[in-house]
C-alpha cells in the first residue's frame, strides 16, 4: 500500500493498523490532533531543541478507505464532516473529496492547520490516509529535536517501526516497544530543557485512568516546565471524570498554568432500539487537558471549538467548554 507524502512529494510504502483504524479521524482525533498541532506550532516558534515523548503512539498511519474504517465509519462523524459537511454519510468514507478549505465563512487557524496537515499526507483529491500522533509530531521536528514514540502492542509497534523507518529520520525518531507511562521517566528531564509529553491512552484498561495522573505527577517532579497534553474520554464513569479533576489539582499545587478543552458531539444517554435492546451511543465527548500550555492555545481553541461543535454535532447536546487557570 502506498502513501503519497504531498509535502515532500515522496511516495512510500506503508503498513496500516487495522485496530485503531476503527477510530482514526473520529471527533476525538479532531480535538486531540488540533490541540497537538496548535501546541507544536507554538513550541516550534523558538529555535531551541525540543524533545517530544508520545506515550501511546499507535501505528502512525491509518487508512480511511479500508474495510475496518468503513465498518466503523467513525471518520465520517469526524474529519469528513469538516471537509465536506453536507455530504459525508459513512458510505462516502474514502471517496470524499479532499479539500483545503472547509465550508465556513472563515476557517479558524487551528482547524485549518489540522486540515492542511492531514491533507499533506494525501495525494490531491483524496483523503485515504490519516496520520497518527507520531507522524503529526514528526512534521514539526528539525535540527536537534527528538521524538520518542512508545507503543506497547506488538503488532502496532512493528507497524509503527516500519512506517517510521521509511521517513529515514535516523535517530531523531525512536520507536520503543515499552510501557509509555514508565518509559518516559528515563527521558525526563530532557537534555535540551524543552519537552512536550503527549499522552493518549485508549483507556481500554481501567488502570489507565489512575496511571495518567500518576505519570503526570511524577513527570512534573522530574521536569516542572514541560508541557503535558493529555487526552481523556468523557463518559459516565467516575474514574473518567477523575482524570481532569486530578490533573487540575496537580497543576494548581505545582503552581502551573493549565487549559482544559472539551468537545461533546452527542448525548451520553443510553437509548433503546425498536426491539427494546439497549443501544450504546459510542463515545459522546472527550477532552484535552494541557499543563503549561502555550499562551496562544486558549485563543486558538476559543476560535476553533464553536465551529467544531457546529460541524461535528450529532444531536442538540453538542457543546464545548474551555477552562484555564494558573
Ligand atoms: N496517539 C495515537 C494517535 O494520536 O494517533 C493513538 C493512540 S491509541 C488511542 C492508544 C495506543 O496505546 C494503542 O495503540 C495501544 O496499543 C497503545 N498502548 C496501550 N497501553 C500502552 C502502554 N502502557 N504504553 C504504550 N502504549 C500503550
Short mmCIF file of C-alpha atoms and ligand atoms in Angstrom, two decimals:
data_model
loop_
_atom_site.label_atom_id
_atom_site.label_comp_id
_atom_site.label_asym_id
_atom_site.label_seq_id
_atom_site.Cartn_x
_atom_site.Cartn_y
_atom_site.Cartn_z
CA UNK A 1 0.00 0.00 0.00
CA UNK A 2 1.49 3.30 -1.00
CA UNK A 3 1.11 6.72 0.53
CA UNK A 4 1.88 9.99 -1.16
CA UNK A 5 3.59 12.38 1.18
CA UNK A 6 2.35 15.52 -0.50
CA UNK A 7 4.63 17.84 1.47
CA UNK A 8 7.88 16.23 0.44
CA UNK A 9 6.46 14.61 -2.72
CA UNK A 10 7.81 11.31 -1.53
CA UNK A 11 5.95 8.11 -2.26
CA UNK A 12 6.49 5.41 0.28
CA UNK A 13 5.03 2.02 1.01
CA UNK A 14 3.22 1.93 4.30
CA UNK A 15 1.74 -0.52 6.72
CA UNK A 16 -1.54 0.28 8.39
CA UNK A 17 -3.08 -0.68 11.67
CA UNK A 18 -6.43 -2.35 11.40
CA UNK A 19 -7.08 -2.00 15.13
CA UNK A 20 -7.04 1.75 15.63
CA UNK A 21 -8.39 2.24 12.10
CA UNK A 22 -11.86 1.87 13.61
CA UNK A 23 -11.37 5.20 15.35
CA UNK A 24 -8.89 7.09 13.18
CA UNK A 25 -10.15 10.54 12.25
CA UNK A 26 -13.11 10.46 14.63
CA UNK A 27 -14.27 13.51 16.62
CA UNK A 28 -11.83 12.71 19.43
CA UNK A 29 -8.94 12.67 16.94
CA UNK A 30 -10.13 16.00 15.53
CA UNK A 31 -9.95 17.56 19.00
CA UNK A 32 -6.70 15.92 20.18
CA UNK A 33 -4.79 16.47 16.95
CA UNK A 34 -5.97 20.07 16.55
CA UNK A 35 -4.67 20.79 20.07
CA UNK A 36 -1.45 18.83 19.42
CA UNK A 37 -0.74 20.81 16.25
CA UNK A 38 -1.51 24.17 17.91
CA UNK A 39 0.86 23.29 20.79
CA UNK A 40 3.65 22.12 18.47
CA UNK A 41 3.27 25.15 16.23
CA UNK A 42 3.86 27.44 19.18
CA UNK A 43 6.70 25.38 20.66
CA UNK A 44 8.49 25.39 17.32
CA UNK A 45 8.43 29.17 17.10
CA UNK A 46 11.57 29.07 19.25
CA UNK A 47 14.67 27.63 17.68
CA UNK A 48 15.70 25.75 20.84
CA UNK A 49 15.75 21.96 20.56
CA UNK A 50 12.61 20.14 21.66
CA UNK A 51 12.05 16.60 22.97
CA UNK A 52 8.61 15.10 22.37
CA UNK A 53 7.52 12.00 24.27
CA UNK A 54 4.49 10.27 22.74
CA UNK A 55 3.45 7.82 25.47
CA UNK A 56 0.83 5.92 23.43
CA UNK A 57 1.84 6.31 19.80
CA UNK A 58 -0.35 3.82 17.90
CA UNK A 59 0.60 2.62 14.42
CA UNK A 60 1.36 6.02 12.94
CA UNK A 61 -0.68 5.86 9.73
CA UNK A 62 -4.27 4.73 9.16
CA UNK A 63 -6.33 4.03 6.09
CA UNK A 64 -9.64 5.82 5.90
CA UNK A 65 -10.81 3.73 2.96
CA UNK A 66 -10.04 0.27 4.34
CA UNK A 67 -12.61 -2.33 5.36
CA UNK A 68 -12.25 -1.62 9.06
CA UNK A 69 -12.57 2.14 8.78
CA UNK A 70 -15.66 1.69 6.63
CA UNK A 71 -17.24 -0.76 9.03
CA UNK A 72 -16.87 1.68 11.86
CA UNK A 73 -17.36 4.88 9.92
CA UNK A 74 -16.01 6.98 12.75
CA UNK A 75 -14.12 9.28 10.40
CA UNK A 76 -17.44 10.01 8.73
CA UNK A 77 -18.56 11.57 12.01
CA UNK A 78 -15.17 13.22 12.42
CA UNK A 79 -12.77 14.66 9.88
CA UNK A 80 -15.04 14.03 6.87
CA UNK A 81 -17.65 16.33 8.37
CA UNK A 82 -15.07 19.12 8.37
CA UNK A 83 -14.04 18.51 4.81
CA UNK A 84 -17.46 18.32 3.30
CA UNK A 85 -20.13 18.85 5.96
CA UNK A 86 -23.16 18.26 3.78
CA UNK A 87 -22.07 15.07 2.01
CA UNK A 88 -20.46 12.74 4.45
CA UNK A 89 -22.60 9.71 5.13
CA UNK A 90 -20.49 6.68 6.12
CA UNK A 91 -20.71 5.30 2.58
CA UNK A 92 -18.58 8.17 1.39
CA UNK A 93 -15.63 7.30 3.60
CA UNK A 94 -12.57 7.07 1.43
CA UNK A 95 -14.16 8.70 -1.56
CA UNK A 96 -14.87 12.14 -0.17
CA UNK A 97 -13.07 14.90 -1.98
CA UNK A 98 -10.02 16.35 -0.31
CA UNK A 99 -10.45 20.00 0.40
CA UNK A 100 -8.09 22.64 1.57
CA UNK A 101 -10.86 24.89 2.89
CA UNK A 102 -13.78 23.78 4.95
CA UNK A 103 -17.25 25.10 4.33
CA UNK A 104 -17.37 28.08 6.63
CA UNK A 105 -17.05 31.81 6.06
CA UNK A 106 -13.69 31.85 7.79
CA UNK A 107 -11.82 28.82 8.98
CA UNK A 108 -10.16 29.27 12.38
CA UNK A 109 -6.40 28.91 12.07
CA UNK A 110 -6.08 25.90 14.39
CA UNK A 111 -8.65 23.92 12.41
CA UNK A 112 -7.15 24.95 9.09
CA UNK A 113 -3.69 23.88 10.28
CA UNK A 114 -5.14 20.49 11.23
CA UNK A 115 -6.88 20.02 7.87
CA UNK A 116 -3.81 21.16 5.95
CA UNK A 117 -1.63 18.71 7.82
CA UNK A 118 -3.95 15.77 7.16
CA UNK A 119 -4.28 16.81 3.51
CA UNK A 120 -0.49 16.86 3.19
CA UNK A 121 -0.45 13.08 3.71
CA UNK A 122 -2.77 12.55 0.79
CA UNK A 123 -2.49 12.95 -2.92
CA UNK A 124 -4.61 15.83 -4.19
CA UNK A 125 -8.25 14.85 -4.49
CA UNK A 126 -8.30 12.08 -1.93
CA UNK A 127 -8.42 11.58 1.81
CA UNK A 128 -7.39 7.97 2.15
CA UNK A 129 -4.73 8.27 4.81
CA UNK A 130 -4.96 9.62 8.31
CA UNK A 131 -1.74 10.46 10.20
CA UNK A 132 -1.47 9.44 13.84
CA UNK A 133 0.33 11.40 16.52
CA UNK A 134 3.94 10.29 15.76
CA UNK A 135 3.59 11.31 12.11
CA UNK A 136 1.97 14.62 13.06
CA UNK A 137 4.74 15.33 15.58
CA UNK A 138 7.49 14.31 13.16
CA UNK A 139 6.37 17.03 10.75
CA UNK A 140 7.36 19.69 13.27
CA UNK A 141 10.81 18.32 14.08
CA UNK A 142 14.03 19.75 12.85
CA UNK A 143 17.64 20.18 13.91
CA UNK A 144 18.27 18.65 17.32
CA UNK A 145 14.60 17.87 18.09
CA UNK A 146 13.80 14.33 19.18
CA UNK A 147 10.68 12.14 19.26
CA UNK A 148 10.42 9.05 21.45
CA UNK A 149 7.29 7.12 20.45
CA UNK A 150 6.11 4.43 22.88
CA UNK A 151 3.82 1.66 21.61
CA UNK A 152 3.30 -1.46 23.67
CA UNK A 153 1.12 -3.56 21.36
CA UNK A 154 3.40 -5.92 19.38
CA UNK A 155 1.58 -5.54 16.05
CA UNK A 156 1.14 -1.78 16.23
CA UNK A 157 4.70 -1.32 17.43
CA UNK A 158 6.00 -3.32 14.48
CA UNK A 159 3.78 -1.37 12.09
CA UNK A 160 4.88 1.94 13.59
CA UNK A 161 8.57 0.99 13.35
CA UNK A 162 8.15 0.02 9.69
CA UNK A 163 6.28 3.24 8.90
CA UNK A 164 8.78 5.42 10.75
CA UNK A 165 11.73 3.66 9.08
CA UNK A 166 10.52 4.96 5.73
CA UNK A 167 10.81 8.53 6.91
CA UNK A 168 14.57 7.99 7.14
CA UNK A 169 14.57 10.24 10.17
CA UNK A 170 17.55 8.44 11.70
CA UNK A 171 17.96 8.85 15.43
CA UNK A 172 15.60 11.81 15.53
CA UNK A 173 12.62 9.46 15.86
CA UNK A 174 12.87 6.37 18.06
CA UNK A 175 10.09 3.81 18.48
CA UNK A 176 10.10 1.98 21.81
CA UNK A 177 8.01 -1.13 22.44
CA UNK A 178 7.61 -0.23 26.10
CA UNK A 179 5.04 0.93 28.58
CA UNK A 180 4.83 4.67 27.90
CA UNK A 181 3.78 5.55 31.46
CA UNK A 182 7.03 4.08 32.81
CA UNK A 183 9.24 4.56 29.79
CA UNK A 184 9.16 8.36 29.72
CA UNK A 185 10.84 8.53 33.13
CA UNK A 186 14.27 7.94 31.66
CA UNK A 187 13.88 10.92 29.30
CA UNK A 188 12.84 13.46 31.92
CA UNK A 189 14.31 15.97 32.40
CA UNK A 190 15.33 16.19 28.75
CA UNK A 191 18.91 17.24 27.97
CA UNK A 192 17.66 20.20 25.96
CA UNK A 193 15.31 21.53 28.68
CA UNK A 194 12.25 21.76 26.45
CA UNK A 195 9.78 18.92 26.26
CA UNK A 196 6.24 18.05 25.27
CA UNK A 197 4.63 14.91 26.65
CA UNK A 198 1.61 13.80 24.61
CA UNK A 199 -0.39 11.18 26.48
CA UNK A 200 -3.18 9.46 24.59
CA UNK A 201 -4.11 6.09 26.13
CA UNK A 202 -7.05 4.11 24.81
CA UNK A 203 -8.38 3.64 28.39
CA UNK A 204 -9.31 0.07 27.48
CA UNK A 205 -7.62 -0.94 30.70
CA UNK A 206 -9.33 0.62 33.71
CA UNK A 207 -5.99 1.31 35.45
CA UNK A 208 -5.14 3.87 32.71
CA UNK A 209 -7.45 6.36 34.45
CA UNK A 210 -5.27 6.29 37.56
CA UNK A 211 -1.95 5.88 35.77
CA UNK A 212 -2.37 9.10 33.77
CA UNK A 213 -2.37 11.49 36.76
CA UNK A 214 0.29 9.37 38.49
CA UNK A 215 2.53 9.75 35.45
CA UNK A 216 1.92 13.49 35.25
CA UNK A 217 2.61 13.93 38.99
CA UNK A 218 5.90 12.06 38.65
CA UNK A 219 6.83 13.93 35.45
CA UNK A 220 6.19 17.35 36.99
CA UNK A 221 8.64 16.44 39.75
CA UNK A 222 11.23 15.46 37.15
CA UNK A 223 10.58 18.35 34.79
CA UNK A 224 8.26 21.07 36.06
CA UNK A 225 8.43 23.30 32.99
CA UNK A 226 7.46 20.64 30.44
CA UNK A 227 4.20 20.85 28.54
CA UNK A 228 1.90 17.91 29.29
CA UNK A 229 -1.03 17.27 26.94
CA UNK A 230 -3.46 14.52 27.96
CA UNK A 231 -6.48 13.21 26.08
CA UNK A 232 -9.33 11.68 28.09
CA UNK A 233 -12.80 10.32 27.26
CA UNK A 234 -15.87 11.92 28.80
CA UNK A 235 -18.16 9.02 29.61
CA UNK A 236 -20.48 8.27 32.52
CA UNK A 237 -17.81 6.59 34.68
CA UNK A 238 -16.47 8.20 37.86
CA UNK A 239 -12.85 7.31 37.07
CA UNK A 240 -13.14 9.14 33.72
CA UNK A 241 -14.35 12.31 35.46
CA UNK A 242 -11.44 11.99 37.88
CA UNK A 243 -8.81 12.44 35.16
CA UNK A 244 -9.26 16.20 34.50
CA UNK A 245 -10.09 16.83 38.17
CA UNK A 246 -6.83 15.24 39.33
CA UNK A 247 -4.80 16.94 36.61
CA UNK A 248 -6.20 20.31 37.63
CA UNK A 249 -5.27 19.66 41.25
CA UNK A 250 -1.75 18.64 40.23
CA UNK A 251 -1.25 21.74 38.09
CA UNK A 252 -2.64 24.04 40.76
CA UNK A 253 -0.50 22.52 43.52
CA UNK A 254 2.59 22.82 41.31
CA UNK A 255 1.71 26.45 40.53
CA UNK A 256 1.49 25.70 36.81
CA UNK A 257 -0.90 27.01 34.20
CA UNK A 258 -3.44 24.65 32.68
CA UNK A 259 -6.08 24.52 29.98
CA UNK A 260 -8.96 22.09 29.61
CA UNK A 261 -10.83 21.90 26.28
CA UNK A 262 -13.77 19.56 25.87
CA UNK A 263 -15.88 18.66 22.86
CA UNK A 264 -19.26 16.95 23.14
CA UNK A 265 -20.91 15.73 19.96
CA UNK A 266 -23.96 13.95 21.36
CA UNK A 267 -25.82 12.85 24.45
CA UNK A 268 -24.24 10.12 26.61
CA UNK A 269 -27.67 8.66 27.44
CA UNK A 270 -28.35 5.04 26.52
CA UNK A 271 -31.24 4.61 24.11
CA UNK A 272 -33.17 1.56 23.01
CA UNK A 273 -33.97 0.30 19.54
CA UNK A 274 -37.32 -0.90 18.16
CA UNK A 275 -36.80 -4.31 19.80
CA UNK A 276 -36.17 -2.70 23.16
CA UNK A 277 -32.46 -3.56 23.06
CA UNK A 278 -30.14 -1.03 24.70
CA UNK A 279 -28.14 0.94 22.16
CA UNK A 280 -24.81 2.30 23.32
CA UNK A 281 -24.22 5.75 21.89
CA UNK A 282 -20.47 5.37 21.23
CA UNK A 283 -18.05 7.96 22.52
CA UNK A 284 -20.09 11.13 23.11
CA UNK A 285 -17.36 13.50 24.24
CA UNK A 286 -13.69 13.90 25.11
CA UNK A 287 -11.26 16.42 26.45
CA UNK A 288 -7.69 17.63 26.19
CA UNK A 289 -6.03 18.77 29.39
CA UNK A 290 -2.79 20.70 28.92
CA UNK A 291 -0.42 21.68 31.73
CA UNK A 292 1.97 24.56 30.94
CA UNK A 293 0.03 25.31 27.73
CA UNK A 294 1.43 27.79 25.23
CA UNK A 295 -0.08 31.23 25.90
CA UNK A 296 -1.54 31.15 22.37
CA UNK A 297 -3.54 27.94 22.91
CA UNK A 298 -6.59 29.42 24.61
CA UNK A 299 -7.31 31.92 21.86
CA UNK A 300 -6.66 29.28 19.20
CA UNK A 301 -9.16 26.87 20.75
CA UNK A 302 -11.67 29.63 21.56
CA UNK A 303 -11.79 30.34 17.85
CA UNK A 304 -11.85 26.70 16.70
CA UNK A 305 -14.22 24.97 19.14
CA UNK A 306 -17.51 26.66 18.15
CA UNK A 307 -17.05 25.57 14.53
CA UNK A 308 -16.03 22.07 15.64
CA UNK A 309 -19.30 21.83 17.57
CA UNK A 310 -21.31 23.14 14.65
CA UNK A 311 -19.82 20.69 12.17
CA UNK A 312 -19.46 17.63 14.42
CA UNK A 313 -22.77 17.89 16.33
CA UNK A 314 -24.82 14.68 16.21
CA UNK A 315 -27.67 15.97 18.35
CA UNK A 316 -28.73 19.01 20.34
CA UNK A 317 -26.42 18.06 23.23
CA UNK A 318 -23.32 19.05 21.27
CA UNK A 319 -21.24 21.67 23.05
CA UNK A 320 -17.75 22.67 24.06
CA UNK A 321 -16.07 24.02 27.15
CA UNK A 322 -12.80 25.83 27.57
CA UNK A 323 -11.36 26.48 31.01
CA UNK A 324 -7.95 27.56 32.11
CA UNK A 325 -6.14 28.60 35.23
CA UNK A 326 -2.80 29.16 36.91
N1 LIG B 1 -1.72 8.58 19.98
C1 LIG B 1 -2.18 7.88 18.80
C2 LIG B 1 -2.62 8.90 17.79
O1 LIG B 1 -2.98 10.04 18.18
O2 LIG B 1 -2.59 8.62 16.61
C3 LIG B 1 -3.29 6.90 19.10
C4 LIG B 1 -3.02 6.03 20.26
S1 LIG B 1 -4.27 4.85 20.64
C5 LIG B 1 -5.55 5.84 21.29
C6 LIG B 1 -3.57 4.12 22.09
C7 LIG B 1 -2.39 3.21 21.79
O3 LIG B 1 -1.71 2.93 23.01
C8 LIG B 1 -2.77 1.84 21.22
O4 LIG B 1 -2.09 1.67 20.01
C9 LIG B 1 -2.29 0.83 22.26
O5 LIG B 1 -1.77 -0.35 21.68
C10 LIG B 1 -1.20 1.61 22.97
N2 LIG B 1 -0.94 1.24 24.39
C11 LIG B 1 -1.80 0.73 25.31
N3 LIG B 1 -1.21 0.69 26.53
C12 LIG B 1 0.04 1.19 26.37
C13 LIG B 1 1.12 1.47 27.26
N4 LIG B 1 1.01 1.21 28.57
N5 LIG B 1 2.24 2.02 26.77
C14 LIG B 1 2.36 2.31 25.44
N6 LIG B 1 1.38 2.09 24.55
C15 LIG B 1 0.23 1.54 25.00
#
